[in-house]
Structures are given as structure tokens and as C-alpha cells.
Amino acid sequence: MVRAFIAFRNGEPLAAAAMSVQNAVAVLGGASTLPAARGAGAQSALLGHRIRVARALGCPLAAATAAPRSPSVRNLARLGFTIVERTAWRVKSTTSD
């Protein structure tokens, strides 16, 4: 099940995010902020809220993905996530060239 979250200010939506639980691990993703609302702290608020929901659901661990060097990575680091940079995964072609 995917849970959806929306951050509002003065009745206006600012940002949205999602969370699912897989084997007691909260998977945070699907975050987006309206361009006019960027920098207002909506994603940080949504991250904090999803972490509290995950704890309430008994999840001992949370994971998320984000683009390298993005504001999302900075938000995750600020909230205590360990940042692990990954290299791109490639699938070898099964056809001969």
C-alpha cells in the first residue's frame, strides 16, 4: 500500500510525497514540490512527518532515493539519513552489434 501525503500552507498545496512499507522498512519516495513553493521547507516537513508515521507503524528502518547533489539529498542528510552514492546500473545488451 502506498500512502500519500500533501503539505499545505494557508489552504494551498505546496508539495506531495509518498511512502510504502516493505518488510517493516519504510520506503520514502515520490516527492515533488510546486515550483513557487520551493525553498519553503515543505519537503523537510513531509520527510519528518513520514518518519514519524513510519515509527508509529513499527518500522525500524527507512530508505529513500534522490538525485545526486539535489535538495532532496540535503534534506535527507539533515534529517539523519546516511547518504550512499551509487553508480549507474547498466544492463548489457543481449544482441550482437
Short mmCIF file of N, CA and C in Angstrom, two decimals:
data_model
loop_
_atom_site.label_atom_id
_atom_site.label_comp_id
_atom_site.label_asym_id
_atom_site.label_seq_id
_atom_site.Cartn_x
_atom_site.Cartn_y
_atom_site.Cartn_z
N MET A 1 0.84 -1.17 0.00
CA MET A 1 0.00 0.00 0.00
C MET A 1 0.90 1.24 0.00
N VAL A 2 0.56 2.18 -0.84
CA VAL A 2 1.28 3.45 -0.89
C VAL A 2 0.44 4.49 -0.17
N ARG A 3 1.07 5.18 0.76
CA ARG A 3 0.41 6.26 1.49
C ARG A 3 0.83 7.57 0.84
N ALA A 4 -0.11 8.47 0.66
CA ALA A 4 0.16 9.76 0.04
C ALA A 4 0.05 10.87 1.08
N PHE A 5 0.91 11.86 0.96
CA PHE A 5 0.95 12.99 1.89
C PHE A 5 1.02 14.28 1.09
N ILE A 6 0.32 15.32 1.55
CA ILE A 6 0.36 16.63 0.91
C ILE A 6 0.61 17.67 1.99
N ALA A 7 1.54 18.59 1.72
CA ALA A 7 1.81 19.70 2.63
C ALA A 7 1.04 20.92 2.13
N PHE A 8 0.34 21.56 3.04
CA PHE A 8 -0.45 22.75 2.73
C PHE A 8 0.04 23.93 3.56
N ARG A 9 -0.13 25.13 3.02
CA ARG A 9 0.06 26.36 3.79
C ARG A 9 -1.09 27.28 3.42
N ASN A 10 -1.81 27.74 4.45
CA ASN A 10 -2.96 28.62 4.23
C ASN A 10 -3.96 28.02 3.24
N GLY A 11 -4.16 26.71 3.33
CA GLY A 11 -5.13 26.04 2.48
C GLY A 11 -4.66 25.76 1.07
N GLU A 12 -3.43 26.14 0.74
CA GLU A 12 -2.89 25.91 -0.60
C GLU A 12 -1.88 24.78 -0.57
N PRO A 13 -1.96 23.82 -1.51
CA PRO A 13 -0.97 22.74 -1.54
C PRO A 13 0.40 23.26 -1.95
N LEU A 14 1.44 22.75 -1.28
CA LEU A 14 2.81 23.13 -1.59
C LEU A 14 3.60 21.99 -2.19
N ALA A 15 3.40 20.79 -1.64
CA ALA A 15 4.22 19.65 -2.01
C ALA A 15 3.48 18.35 -1.70
N ALA A 16 3.93 17.28 -2.35
CA ALA A 16 3.36 15.96 -2.12
C ALA A 16 4.49 14.94 -2.00
N ALA A 17 4.20 13.84 -1.35
CA ALA A 17 5.19 12.77 -1.19
C ALA A 17 4.45 11.47 -0.91
N ALA A 18 5.19 10.37 -1.03
CA ALA A 18 4.60 9.05 -0.82
C ALA A 18 5.48 8.22 0.11
N MET A 19 4.88 7.17 0.65
CA MET A 19 5.60 6.22 1.48
C MET A 19 4.91 4.87 1.39
N SER A 20 5.72 3.83 1.31
CA SER A 20 5.17 2.48 1.42
C SER A 20 6.00 1.74 2.47
N VAL A 21 5.51 0.61 2.91
CA VAL A 21 6.24 -0.21 3.87
C VAL A 21 6.44 -1.58 3.25
N GLN A 22 7.71 -1.99 3.18
CA GLN A 22 8.08 -3.28 2.62
C GLN A 22 8.88 -4.04 3.68
N ASN A 23 8.34 -5.13 4.20
CA ASN A 23 9.04 -5.92 5.22
C ASN A 23 9.53 -5.07 6.39
N ALA A 24 8.67 -4.22 6.91
CA ALA A 24 8.94 -3.35 8.05
C ALA A 24 9.96 -2.26 7.76
N VAL A 25 10.26 -2.00 6.48
CA VAL A 25 11.13 -0.89 6.08
C VAL A 25 10.27 0.16 5.39
N ALA A 26 10.33 1.39 5.88
CA ALA A 26 9.61 2.48 5.23
C ALA A 26 10.39 2.91 4.00
N VAL A 27 9.71 2.97 2.87
CA VAL A 27 10.33 3.40 1.61
C VAL A 27 9.72 4.76 1.26
N LEU A 28 10.55 5.80 1.34
CA LEU A 28 10.10 7.16 1.10
C LEU A 28 10.40 7.53 -0.35
N GLY A 29 9.43 8.08 -1.04
CA GLY A 29 9.67 8.45 -2.42
C GLY A 29 8.53 9.27 -2.98
N GLY A 30 8.61 9.50 -4.27
CA GLY A 30 7.54 10.20 -4.95
C GLY A 30 7.36 11.63 -4.52
N ALA A 31 8.43 12.31 -4.10
CA ALA A 31 8.31 13.67 -3.59
C ALA A 31 8.39 14.70 -4.71
N SER A 32 7.57 15.73 -4.57
CA SER A 32 7.56 16.81 -5.54
C SER A 32 7.04 18.07 -4.88
N THR A 33 7.63 19.20 -5.25
CA THR A 33 7.21 20.50 -4.72
C THR A 33 6.83 21.40 -5.88
N LEU A 34 5.75 22.14 -5.73
CA LEU A 34 5.37 23.11 -6.75
C LEU A 34 6.49 24.14 -6.87
N PRO A 35 6.83 24.56 -8.09
CA PRO A 35 7.94 25.49 -8.28
C PRO A 35 7.84 26.75 -7.41
N ALA A 36 6.67 27.32 -7.28
CA ALA A 36 6.50 28.54 -6.48
C ALA A 36 6.72 28.30 -5.00
N ALA A 37 6.68 27.05 -4.55
CA ALA A 37 6.80 26.74 -3.12
C ALA A 37 8.19 26.22 -2.76
N ARG A 38 9.09 26.11 -3.72
CA ARG A 38 10.43 25.57 -3.42
C ARG A 38 11.15 26.47 -2.43
N GLY A 39 11.85 25.84 -1.52
CA GLY A 39 12.60 26.57 -0.51
C GLY A 39 11.78 26.95 0.72
N ALA A 40 10.51 26.54 0.76
CA ALA A 40 9.63 26.90 1.88
C ALA A 40 9.66 25.87 3.01
N GLY A 41 10.42 24.78 2.84
CA GLY A 41 10.51 23.77 3.89
C GLY A 41 9.45 22.68 3.82
N ALA A 42 8.66 22.65 2.75
CA ALA A 42 7.59 21.67 2.66
C ALA A 42 8.12 20.24 2.61
N GLN A 43 9.18 19.99 1.83
CA GLN A 43 9.69 18.63 1.74
C GLN A 43 10.33 18.20 3.06
N SER A 44 11.00 19.09 3.74
CA SER A 44 11.55 18.74 5.06
C SER A 44 10.43 18.37 6.02
N ALA A 45 9.34 19.14 5.97
CA ALA A 45 8.19 18.83 6.83
C ALA A 45 7.59 17.49 6.47
N LEU A 46 7.46 17.21 5.17
CA LEU A 46 6.91 15.92 4.74
C LEU A 46 7.83 14.76 5.11
N LEU A 47 9.13 14.96 5.00
CA LEU A 47 10.07 13.91 5.41
C LEU A 47 9.93 13.61 6.90
N GLY A 48 9.92 14.66 7.70
CA GLY A 48 9.77 14.47 9.14
C GLY A 48 8.47 13.78 9.49
N HIS A 49 7.40 14.18 8.84
CA HIS A 49 6.10 13.55 9.11
C HIS A 49 6.10 12.08 8.71
N ARG A 50 6.66 11.77 7.54
CA ARG A 50 6.69 10.37 7.11
C ARG A 50 7.55 9.52 8.03
N ILE A 51 8.63 10.08 8.55
CA ILE A 51 9.45 9.34 9.51
C ILE A 51 8.66 9.06 10.78
N ARG A 52 7.90 10.04 11.26
CA ARG A 52 7.06 9.82 12.45
C ARG A 52 6.00 8.75 12.18
N VAL A 53 5.38 8.78 11.00
CA VAL A 53 4.40 7.76 10.64
C VAL A 53 5.06 6.39 10.58
N ALA A 54 6.24 6.32 9.99
CA ALA A 54 6.96 5.04 9.90
C ALA A 54 7.26 4.48 11.29
N ARG A 55 7.70 5.34 12.18
CA ARG A 55 7.96 4.89 13.57
C ARG A 55 6.68 4.38 14.22
N ALA A 56 5.58 5.11 14.01
CA ALA A 56 4.30 4.70 14.59
C ALA A 56 3.84 3.36 14.03
N LEU A 57 4.25 3.05 12.81
CA LEU A 57 3.91 1.76 12.19
C LEU A 57 4.88 0.65 12.58
N GLY A 58 5.89 0.99 13.39
CA GLY A 58 6.84 0.00 13.87
C GLY A 58 8.00 -0.27 12.94
N CYS A 59 8.27 0.62 12.01
CA CYS A 59 9.39 0.44 11.08
C CYS A 59 10.70 0.86 11.76
N PRO A 60 11.67 -0.05 11.86
CA PRO A 60 12.95 0.30 12.47
C PRO A 60 13.92 0.96 11.48
N LEU A 61 13.55 0.97 10.20
CA LEU A 61 14.44 1.46 9.15
C LEU A 61 13.64 2.18 8.08
N ALA A 62 14.24 3.22 7.51
CA ALA A 62 13.63 3.93 6.38
C ALA A 62 14.68 4.10 5.30
N ALA A 63 14.24 4.04 4.05
CA ALA A 63 15.14 4.21 2.91
C ALA A 63 14.49 5.16 1.92
N ALA A 64 15.35 5.85 1.15
CA ALA A 64 14.85 6.79 0.15
C ALA A 64 15.87 6.87 -0.97
N THR A 65 15.43 7.33 -2.13
CA THR A 65 16.34 7.61 -3.23
C THR A 65 16.18 9.08 -3.61
N ALA A 66 17.25 9.64 -4.14
CA ALA A 66 17.22 11.03 -4.57
C ALA A 66 18.34 11.25 -5.59
N ALA A 67 18.16 12.23 -6.43
CA ALA A 67 19.18 12.57 -7.42
C ALA A 67 20.43 13.10 -6.71
N PRO A 68 21.61 12.74 -7.21
CA PRO A 68 22.85 13.21 -6.58
C PRO A 68 22.90 14.74 -6.48
N ARG A 69 23.41 15.23 -5.35
CA ARG A 69 23.62 16.65 -5.10
C ARG A 69 22.34 17.50 -5.20
N SER A 70 21.20 16.87 -5.02
CA SER A 70 19.92 17.59 -5.12
C SER A 70 19.49 18.12 -3.75
N PRO A 71 18.54 19.05 -3.73
CA PRO A 71 17.98 19.49 -2.44
C PRO A 71 17.41 18.31 -1.65
N SER A 72 16.89 17.30 -2.34
CA SER A 72 16.35 16.12 -1.63
C SER A 72 17.44 15.41 -0.85
N VAL A 73 18.63 15.28 -1.43
CA VAL A 73 19.74 14.64 -0.71
C VAL A 73 20.11 15.47 0.52
N ARG A 74 20.15 16.77 0.36
CA ARG A 74 20.47 17.63 1.51
C ARG A 74 19.41 17.51 2.60
N ASN A 75 18.14 17.44 2.23
CA ASN A 75 17.07 17.26 3.21
C ASN A 75 17.22 15.94 3.94
N LEU A 76 17.51 14.87 3.21
CA LEU A 76 17.68 13.55 3.83
C LEU A 76 18.86 13.57 4.80
N ALA A 77 19.98 14.15 4.39
CA ALA A 77 21.16 14.21 5.26
C ALA A 77 20.86 15.03 6.52
N ARG A 78 20.16 16.13 6.36
CA ARG A 78 19.82 16.99 7.50
C ARG A 78 18.97 16.25 8.53
N LEU A 79 18.15 15.29 8.05
CA LEU A 79 17.30 14.54 8.98
C LEU A 79 17.96 13.25 9.48
N GLY A 80 19.24 13.08 9.18
CA GLY A 80 19.98 11.96 9.75
C GLY A 80 20.15 10.74 8.88
N PHE A 81 19.70 10.79 7.64
CA PHE A 81 19.89 9.65 6.75
C PHE A 81 21.36 9.53 6.37
N THR A 82 21.83 8.30 6.23
CA THR A 82 23.16 8.05 5.70
C THR A 82 23.06 8.12 4.19
N ILE A 83 23.88 8.92 3.56
CA ILE A 83 23.84 9.08 2.11
C ILE A 83 24.86 8.14 1.48
N VAL A 84 24.39 7.29 0.60
CA VAL A 84 25.25 6.35 -0.10
C VAL A 84 25.10 6.63 -1.60
N GLU A 85 26.16 7.15 -2.21
CA GLU A 85 26.09 7.42 -3.64
C GLU A 85 26.29 6.13 -4.41
N ARG A 86 25.48 5.96 -5.43
CA ARG A 86 25.53 4.76 -6.26
C ARG A 86 26.00 5.13 -7.65
N THR A 87 26.67 4.21 -8.30
CA THR A 87 26.98 4.41 -9.71
C THR A 87 25.80 3.90 -10.52
N ALA A 88 25.74 4.30 -11.76
CA ALA A 88 24.63 3.87 -12.61
C ALA A 88 24.70 2.37 -12.85
N TRP A 89 23.54 1.76 -12.88
CA TRP A 89 23.46 0.35 -13.22
C TRP A 89 23.26 0.25 -14.71
N ARG A 90 23.92 -0.71 -15.32
CA ARG A 90 23.77 -0.90 -16.75
C ARG A 90 23.42 -2.35 -17.03
N VAL A 91 22.59 -2.52 -18.03
CA VAL A 91 22.23 -3.86 -18.47
C VAL A 91 22.95 -4.09 -19.78
N LYS A 92 23.71 -5.17 -19.86
CA LYS A 92 24.42 -5.47 -21.10
C LYS A 92 23.42 -5.90 -22.17
N SER A 93 23.69 -5.48 -23.35
CA SER A 93 22.83 -5.84 -24.47
C SER A 93 22.97 -7.33 -24.76
N THR A 94 21.84 -7.95 -25.07
CA THR A 94 21.86 -9.38 -25.41
C THR A 94 21.96 -9.60 -26.92
N THR A 95 21.98 -8.50 -27.66
CA THR A 95 22.11 -8.61 -29.11
C THR A 95 23.54 -8.31 -29.51
N SER A 96 23.96 -8.90 -30.59
CA SER A 96 25.32 -8.62 -31.07
C SER A 96 25.26 -7.42 -32.02
N ASP A 97 26.29 -6.60 -31.97
CA ASP A 97 26.33 -5.41 -32.81
C ASP A 97 27.05 -5.64 -34.10
#
